[in-house]
Amino acid sequence: MSDDEPDLELLALLRQHLQGKLTISDEPETGVLEGAEYVYDNSIDVALDMRSCKNAAAAIYAQMQQKEYSPAKWSTHELHPLAKSESTVAFIFTMDLLNFSFWSAKPEAGRFAIMYCGKRWTGYWSLVAALQRALDEGIPITDSHFWQNEEECTLEVLKQVFRSCTDEEIPLLEERLACLREAGTVLYEKYECSPVKLIAAADGSAARLVNILARDFRCFRDEHRFEGRRKPIRFLKRAQIFVADIWACFEGESYGAFRDIDKITMFADYRVPQILNTMGCLAYSPPLDTAIRLKKDFSTGGKWEMQLRACSIWCVELIRREIKRNHPDAEINAILIDFFLYDTMKEIEEAGDESAPHHRTRSIWY
């Protein structure tokens, strides 16, 4: 072909592109990372310290190597189910359907807690313990048929499921019942009452499963407007953690086999921002820092809250990239980093070594 002759193949590709017919990839994206980067770029109250992020990446990788941190660690906790079955999928779906808002303004001794197997459980573990205890007592709490039955699954029954060993009840109990009701209806109408069918609809894509959850279940649609941006900022904390828990429980096989699991980001809550700030990775403006230390309530979808959540997602992503840059063969993703940071923060809390409190937002999103 001479320089004067047109490249017909190139022209055809350009024509398809201009006509909107050229598809580079049909693989879905959740949009969570994209939104987090946008908020980070426009954040005025939360900043990242890049030197601290690099130092944190080295420390996190070294400690994860020392502790042999992997998806298999998920099943080692005494409260997590050991079976690799459909019933376990149902348990995890229920768990992440209700995995929100466990913090308390009360001292440790007076906060909501569950007594189970001779131990006292608080926070996320109080939820898992309550579900296990309910099943032991013959309450079919992980059955979507039960959730739809308004005569059997009542607020009084849920109070029994989540009865506390202190005077404080679990927060947002009515909202938890609403989540069960909605999920039961959606599973009945679209997925033959089966979380396994829900997973199958994603066809092996973690991102697609997250998007399905956000599309079909309002209670998983954790997205909010920021600074006039036309597209909402997506956090999808509980949708993503459901995918991550399935992946970790089944160690990337069976129901947990997702070809694009690395598209899942960290799970934007209040504990991971807390430890990222403790490590110097996240820096706050004086008004924000003061509000956190005074334990002020932050509104859901407010600028401070969204900056904290989004910048945490972006921070963990940069830490992940730094680890991969220095250790290209490392089997690391945002899920494992999140799990590690959360566990570490809980250890610091239990030792009484918290240098600053976490921010406080009461919502169903986290």
Short mmCIF file of C-alpha atoms in Angstrom, two decimals:
data_model
loop_
_atom_site.label_atom_id
_atom_site.label_comp_id
_atom_site.label_asym_id
_atom_site.label_seq_id
_atom_site.Cartn_x
_atom_site.Cartn_y
_atom_site.Cartn_z
CA MET A 1 0.00 0.00 0.00
CA SER A 2 1.45 3.40 -0.98
CA ASP A 3 1.34 6.55 1.15
CA ASP A 4 -1.39 7.92 -1.12
CA GLU A 5 -3.74 4.95 -0.60
CA PRO A 6 -6.25 5.05 2.28
CA ASP A 7 -6.05 2.46 5.07
CA LEU A 8 -9.50 0.94 4.66
CA GLU A 9 -9.29 -1.11 7.86
CA LEU A 10 -8.39 1.95 9.91
CA LEU A 11 -11.17 3.96 8.28
CA ALA A 12 -13.66 1.22 9.12
CA LEU A 13 -12.59 1.23 12.77
CA LEU A 14 -12.85 5.01 12.95
CA ARG A 15 -16.29 4.91 11.36
CA GLN A 16 -17.48 2.32 13.90
CA HIS A 17 -16.12 4.42 16.74
CA LEU A 18 -17.83 7.61 15.54
CA GLN A 19 -21.09 5.70 15.14
CA GLY A 20 -20.78 4.33 18.69
CA LYS A 21 -20.49 0.74 17.52
CA LEU A 22 -16.93 0.00 18.56
CA THR A 23 -16.80 -1.89 21.85
CA ILE A 24 -13.37 -2.30 23.38
CA SER A 25 -14.55 -4.45 26.27
CA ASP A 26 -17.87 -5.78 27.45
CA GLU A 27 -16.57 -6.31 30.97
CA PRO A 28 -18.48 -4.20 33.52
CA GLU A 29 -17.08 -1.58 35.88
CA THR A 30 -18.61 -0.53 39.19
CA GLY A 31 -17.58 3.12 38.92
CA VAL A 32 -16.57 3.15 42.60
CA LEU A 33 -12.89 3.90 42.00
CA GLU A 34 -13.68 6.52 39.37
CA GLY A 35 -15.98 8.35 41.78
CA ALA A 36 -13.48 8.12 44.61
CA GLU A 37 -10.78 9.71 42.47
CA TYR A 38 -13.15 12.53 41.51
CA VAL A 39 -13.92 13.33 45.16
CA TYR A 40 -10.22 13.12 46.04
CA ASP A 41 -9.37 15.55 43.25
CA ASN A 42 -11.97 18.00 44.57
CA SER A 43 -11.50 17.42 48.29
CA ILE A 44 -10.68 20.39 50.52
CA ASP A 45 -10.98 18.78 53.96
CA VAL A 46 -9.20 15.43 53.44
CA ALA A 47 -5.77 15.08 51.86
CA LEU A 48 -3.36 12.21 51.26
CA ASP A 49 0.24 12.28 52.46
CA MET A 50 2.11 10.43 49.71
CA ARG A 51 5.23 9.73 51.76
CA SER A 52 3.12 8.17 54.50
CA CYS A 53 1.22 6.14 51.91
CA LYS A 54 4.49 4.72 50.60
CA ASN A 55 5.66 3.91 54.12
CA ALA A 56 2.29 2.36 54.92
CA ALA A 57 2.45 0.21 51.79
CA ALA A 58 5.82 -1.22 52.87
CA ALA A 59 4.65 -1.83 56.45
CA ILE A 60 1.32 -3.37 55.40
CA TYR A 61 2.98 -5.72 52.92
CA ALA A 62 5.61 -6.82 55.44
CA GLN A 63 3.01 -7.53 58.13
CA MET A 64 0.70 -9.33 55.72
CA GLN A 65 3.60 -11.53 54.65
CA GLN A 66 4.52 -12.22 58.26
CA LYS A 67 0.92 -13.16 59.13
CA GLU A 68 0.47 -15.09 55.85
CA TYR A 69 -2.60 -13.00 55.09
CA SER A 70 -4.77 -14.54 52.37
CA PRO A 71 -8.46 -15.20 51.58
CA ALA A 72 -8.19 -18.37 53.68
CA LYS A 73 -7.94 -16.23 56.83
CA TRP A 74 -11.66 -15.37 56.50
CA SER A 75 -12.75 -18.87 57.52
CA THR A 76 -10.38 -19.07 60.47
CA HIS A 77 -12.55 -16.87 62.68
CA GLU A 78 -14.66 -18.97 65.03
CA LEU A 79 -17.89 -17.16 64.14
CA HIS A 80 -17.63 -17.37 60.36
CA PRO A 81 -19.28 -20.48 58.85
CA LEU A 82 -16.97 -23.33 57.91
CA ALA A 83 -19.21 -25.14 55.41
CA LYS A 84 -18.76 -24.41 51.70
CA SER A 85 -22.40 -24.73 50.72
CA GLU A 86 -25.53 -22.89 49.58
CA SER A 87 -26.50 -22.38 53.21
CA THR A 88 -23.22 -20.51 53.72
CA VAL A 89 -24.02 -18.27 50.76
CA ALA A 90 -27.40 -17.50 52.38
CA PHE A 91 -25.67 -16.77 55.69
CA ILE A 92 -23.21 -14.35 54.07
CA PHE A 93 -25.96 -12.63 52.10
CA THR A 94 -27.95 -12.09 55.31
CA MET A 95 -24.84 -10.96 57.15
CA ASP A 96 -23.97 -8.31 54.59
CA LEU A 97 -27.59 -7.29 54.16
CA LEU A 98 -27.47 -6.24 57.83
CA ASN A 99 -23.80 -5.27 58.07
CA PHE A 100 -24.12 -1.64 59.15
CA SER A 101 -24.07 0.76 62.09
CA PHE A 102 -22.73 -0.94 65.21
CA TRP A 103 -20.89 1.97 66.83
CA SER A 104 -22.06 3.25 70.19
CA ALA A 105 -21.74 6.51 72.07
CA LYS A 106 -21.67 4.56 75.31
CA PRO A 107 -18.57 3.24 77.12
CA GLU A 108 -17.47 -0.27 76.16
CA ALA A 109 -19.18 -1.91 79.13
CA GLY A 110 -22.57 -0.44 78.25
CA ARG A 111 -22.65 -0.72 74.46
CA PHE A 112 -24.76 -3.17 72.47
CA ALA A 113 -23.22 -6.64 72.73
CA ILE A 114 -24.14 -10.27 72.11
CA MET A 115 -23.29 -13.13 74.45
CA TYR A 116 -22.66 -16.28 72.44
CA CYS A 117 -20.63 -19.40 73.18
CA GLY A 118 -19.53 -17.93 76.47
CA LYS A 119 -18.05 -14.79 74.90
CA ARG A 120 -19.14 -11.18 74.57
CA TRP A 121 -19.17 -9.85 71.01
CA THR A 122 -19.43 -6.23 69.85
CA GLY A 123 -19.33 -4.40 66.52
CA TYR A 124 -19.51 -6.45 63.35
CA TRP A 125 -18.93 -9.64 65.33
CA SER A 126 -22.08 -8.98 67.36
CA LEU A 127 -24.04 -9.32 64.12
CA VAL A 128 -22.39 -12.60 63.16
CA ALA A 129 -22.84 -13.96 66.69
CA ALA A 130 -26.52 -12.96 66.73
CA LEU A 131 -27.17 -14.73 63.42
CA GLN A 132 -25.42 -17.89 64.59
CA ARG A 133 -27.32 -17.81 67.88
CA ALA A 134 -30.65 -17.37 66.06
CA LEU A 135 -29.97 -20.40 63.87
CA ASP A 136 -29.04 -22.42 66.98
CA GLU A 137 -32.39 -21.41 68.47
CA GLY A 138 -34.35 -22.53 65.41
CA ILE A 139 -35.07 -19.08 63.97
CA PRO A 140 -34.60 -19.28 60.16
CA ILE A 141 -32.99 -15.86 60.01
CA THR A 142 -31.07 -16.59 56.78
CA ASP A 143 -34.14 -17.81 54.85
CA SER A 144 -35.67 -15.24 52.46
CA HIS A 145 -39.06 -16.96 52.77
CA PHE A 146 -38.95 -16.09 56.47
CA TRP A 147 -38.17 -12.43 55.72
CA GLN A 148 -41.29 -12.14 53.56
CA ASN A 149 -43.59 -13.63 56.19
CA GLU A 150 -44.94 -10.60 58.05
CA GLU A 151 -46.56 -12.80 60.71
CA GLU A 152 -43.36 -14.68 61.57
CA CYS A 153 -40.59 -12.18 60.81
CA THR A 154 -41.69 -9.30 62.99
CA LEU A 155 -39.94 -6.52 64.81
CA GLU A 156 -40.44 -8.42 68.07
CA VAL A 157 -38.75 -11.50 66.62
CA LEU A 158 -35.82 -9.39 65.43
CA LYS A 159 -35.55 -7.91 68.91
CA GLN A 160 -35.20 -11.49 70.15
CA VAL A 161 -32.58 -12.29 67.49
CA PHE A 162 -30.55 -9.21 68.44
CA ARG A 163 -31.19 -9.19 72.18
CA SER A 164 -28.27 -7.57 73.92
CA CYS A 165 -26.49 -8.52 77.11
CA THR A 166 -26.51 -4.80 77.99
CA ASP A 167 -29.27 -2.20 78.20
CA GLU A 168 -28.44 -0.82 74.75
CA GLU A 169 -30.33 -2.29 71.78
CA ILE A 170 -28.87 -2.70 68.32
CA PRO A 171 -29.17 0.55 66.32
CA LEU A 172 -31.57 0.91 63.40
CA LEU A 173 -33.57 -2.26 64.09
CA GLU A 174 -36.58 -1.12 62.03
CA GLU A 175 -34.28 -0.33 59.11
CA ARG A 176 -32.80 -3.82 59.36
CA LEU A 177 -36.26 -5.33 59.15
CA ALA A 178 -36.97 -3.16 56.08
CA CYS A 179 -33.77 -4.45 54.43
CA LEU A 180 -34.84 -8.06 55.03
CA ARG A 181 -38.33 -7.38 53.67
CA GLU A 182 -37.05 -5.72 50.51
CA ALA A 183 -34.39 -8.36 49.86
CA GLY A 184 -36.92 -11.14 50.36
CA THR A 185 -39.23 -9.58 47.79
CA VAL A 186 -36.48 -9.03 45.21
CA LEU A 187 -35.09 -12.55 45.64
CA TYR A 188 -38.62 -13.96 45.23
CA GLU A 189 -39.45 -11.90 42.13
CA LYS A 190 -36.12 -12.21 40.30
CA TYR A 191 -33.95 -15.00 41.71
CA GLU A 192 -36.22 -17.85 42.81
CA CYS A 193 -35.60 -16.90 46.47
CA SER A 194 -31.96 -17.91 46.09
CA PRO A 195 -28.79 -15.84 46.69
CA VAL A 196 -27.00 -18.54 44.69
CA LYS A 197 -29.15 -17.66 41.65
CA LEU A 198 -28.26 -14.03 42.27
CA ILE A 199 -24.56 -14.85 42.11
CA ALA A 200 -25.09 -16.97 38.98
CA ALA A 201 -26.67 -13.95 37.23
CA ALA A 202 -23.32 -12.18 37.40
CA ASP A 203 -21.68 -14.87 35.22
CA GLY A 204 -18.41 -14.90 37.14
CA SER A 205 -17.93 -11.12 37.27
CA ALA A 206 -17.47 -9.43 40.64
CA ALA A 207 -18.19 -6.01 39.15
CA ARG A 208 -21.37 -7.24 37.50
CA LEU A 209 -22.59 -8.75 40.78
CA VAL A 210 -21.99 -5.44 42.57
CA ASN A 211 -23.93 -3.62 39.84
CA ILE A 212 -26.79 -6.13 40.02
CA LEU A 213 -27.08 -5.63 43.76
CA ALA A 214 -27.12 -1.84 43.35
CA ARG A 215 -29.64 -2.05 40.51
CA ASP A 216 -32.13 -4.49 42.02
CA PHE A 217 -31.90 -3.73 45.76
CA ARG A 218 -32.44 -0.17 46.99
CA CYS A 219 -30.83 -1.09 50.30
CA PHE A 220 -27.54 -1.85 48.50
CA ARG A 221 -27.63 1.37 46.40
CA ASP A 222 -25.02 3.28 48.36
CA GLU A 223 -24.49 6.29 46.07
CA HIS A 224 -24.69 10.03 46.72
CA ARG A 225 -24.36 13.42 44.98
CA PHE A 226 -21.20 15.46 45.37
CA GLU A 227 -20.41 19.04 44.41
CA GLY A 228 -22.89 19.20 41.54
CA ARG A 229 -21.39 16.23 39.65
CA ARG A 230 -24.02 14.83 37.31
CA LYS A 231 -23.19 11.20 38.05
CA PRO A 232 -23.61 10.13 41.68
CA ILE A 233 -20.56 9.00 43.61
CA ARG A 234 -20.83 5.26 44.19
CA PHE A 235 -19.47 3.70 47.36
CA LEU A 236 -21.50 0.44 47.39
CA LYS A 237 -19.84 -0.70 50.59
CA ARG A 238 -22.16 -3.57 51.46
CA ALA A 239 -22.60 -4.72 47.86
CA GLN A 240 -18.83 -4.93 47.47
CA ILE A 241 -18.24 -6.60 50.81
CA PHE A 242 -20.79 -9.29 49.95
CA VAL A 243 -18.77 -10.13 46.84
CA ALA A 244 -15.55 -10.01 48.86
CA ASP A 245 -16.90 -12.25 51.62
CA ILE A 246 -18.11 -14.83 49.09
CA TRP A 247 -14.72 -14.72 47.36
CA ALA A 248 -12.82 -15.05 50.64
CA CYS A 249 -15.05 -17.75 52.12
CA PHE A 250 -14.80 -19.95 49.03
CA GLU A 251 -11.17 -18.90 48.41
CA GLY A 252 -11.83 -17.86 44.83
CA GLU A 253 -13.49 -21.12 43.86
CA SER A 254 -17.06 -22.39 43.43
CA TYR A 255 -19.47 -19.54 44.25
CA GLY A 256 -16.46 -17.32 44.90
CA ALA A 257 -14.87 -17.69 41.47
CA PHE A 258 -14.74 -14.14 40.06
CA ARG A 259 -12.43 -13.39 37.16
CA ASP A 260 -12.31 -9.66 37.98
CA ILE A 261 -12.19 -9.70 41.78
CA ASP A 262 -9.47 -7.04 41.76
CA LYS A 263 -12.04 -4.47 40.59
CA ILE A 264 -13.48 -4.46 44.11
CA THR A 265 -12.24 -1.50 46.16
CA MET A 266 -11.89 -1.15 49.91
CA PHE A 267 -15.18 -0.91 51.81
CA ALA A 268 -15.76 2.71 52.76
CA ASP A 269 -16.79 2.70 56.42
CA TYR A 270 -15.50 4.45 59.54
CA ARG A 271 -12.77 2.09 60.81
CA VAL A 272 -10.46 2.14 57.77
CA PRO A 273 -10.40 5.96 57.54
CA GLN A 274 -9.56 5.94 61.24
CA ILE A 275 -6.49 3.74 60.85
CA LEU A 276 -5.36 5.51 57.66
CA ASN A 277 -5.43 8.75 59.65
CA THR A 278 -3.56 7.06 62.52
CA MET A 279 -0.88 5.95 60.04
CA GLY A 280 -0.55 9.48 58.67
CA CYS A 281 -1.92 8.59 55.24
CA LEU A 282 -5.05 10.73 55.59
CA ALA A 283 -4.79 14.31 56.84
CA TYR A 284 -7.81 16.37 57.89
CA SER A 285 -8.58 20.07 57.86
CA PRO A 286 -8.72 21.61 61.37
CA PRO A 287 -12.55 21.91 61.37
CA LEU A 288 -12.97 18.28 60.28
CA ASP A 289 -10.37 17.00 62.73
CA THR A 290 -12.03 18.89 65.57
CA ALA A 291 -15.49 17.57 64.66
CA ILE A 292 -14.20 13.98 64.66
CA ARG A 293 -12.45 14.40 68.00
CA LEU A 294 -15.58 15.94 69.50
CA LYS A 295 -17.53 12.94 68.18
CA LYS A 296 -19.98 15.06 66.22
CA ASP A 297 -22.59 13.28 64.12
CA PHE A 298 -21.92 13.51 60.37
CA SER A 299 -24.86 13.49 57.97
CA THR A 300 -25.07 10.76 55.34
CA GLY A 301 -24.00 12.16 51.98
CA GLY A 302 -22.55 15.29 53.54
CA LYS A 303 -19.31 16.75 52.16
CA TRP A 304 -17.17 15.72 55.13
CA GLU A 305 -18.50 12.19 55.19
CA MET A 306 -18.11 11.70 51.45
CA GLN A 307 -14.56 13.05 51.46
CA LEU A 308 -13.61 10.68 54.27
CA ARG A 309 -15.05 7.66 52.49
CA ALA A 310 -13.87 8.49 48.97
CA CYS A 311 -10.35 9.51 49.97
CA SER A 312 -10.03 6.27 51.94
CA ILE A 313 -10.90 4.29 48.82
CA TRP A 314 -8.36 6.21 46.77
CA CYS A 315 -5.73 5.92 49.50
CA VAL A 316 -6.03 2.14 49.68
CA GLU A 317 -5.85 2.00 45.88
CA LEU A 318 -2.57 3.95 45.92
CA ILE A 319 -1.23 1.67 48.65
CA ARG A 320 -2.18 -1.36 46.54
CA ARG A 321 -0.43 0.11 43.49
CA GLU A 322 2.69 0.85 45.54
CA ILE A 323 2.82 -2.72 46.82
CA LYS A 324 2.40 -4.09 43.29
CA ARG A 325 5.07 -1.72 41.97
CA ASN A 326 7.59 -3.01 44.50
CA HIS A 327 6.36 -6.62 44.49
CA PRO A 328 4.88 -7.37 41.03
CA ASP A 329 4.19 -11.01 41.89
CA ALA A 330 2.35 -10.24 45.13
CA GLU A 331 -1.17 -11.66 45.34
CA ILE A 332 -2.67 -8.53 46.81
CA ASN A 333 -5.84 -6.55 46.22
CA ALA A 334 -7.89 -3.87 47.96
CA ILE A 335 -10.02 -6.52 49.68
CA LEU A 336 -7.12 -8.07 51.55
CA ILE A 337 -5.69 -4.66 52.43
CA ASP A 338 -9.09 -3.60 53.80
CA PHE A 339 -9.48 -6.80 55.84
CA PHE A 340 -5.98 -6.32 57.25
CA LEU A 341 -6.49 -2.65 58.12
CA TYR A 342 -9.86 -3.34 59.75
CA ASP A 343 -8.48 -6.19 61.86
CA THR A 344 -5.49 -4.07 62.87
CA MET A 345 -7.69 -1.14 63.90
CA LYS A 346 -9.86 -3.44 66.02
CA GLU A 347 -6.72 -4.77 67.74
CA ILE A 348 -5.65 -1.19 68.48
CA GLU A 349 -9.12 -0.42 69.85
CA GLU A 350 -9.18 -3.50 72.08
CA ALA A 351 -5.75 -2.59 73.44
CA GLY A 352 -7.03 0.89 74.30
CA ASP A 353 -4.43 2.54 72.06
CA GLU A 354 -6.69 4.63 69.80
CA SER A 355 -5.07 8.03 69.16
CA ALA A 356 -8.30 9.51 67.78
CA PRO A 357 -11.92 8.36 67.44
CA HIS A 358 -13.59 7.38 64.18
CA HIS A 359 -16.12 9.67 62.51
CA ARG A 360 -19.76 8.97 63.30
CA THR A 361 -22.55 8.58 60.78
CA ARG A 362 -25.69 6.63 61.55
CA SER A 363 -26.93 5.01 58.34
CA ILE A 364 -27.66 1.70 56.66
CA TRP A 365 -24.71 2.09 54.29
CA TYR A 366 -21.96 1.14 56.78
#
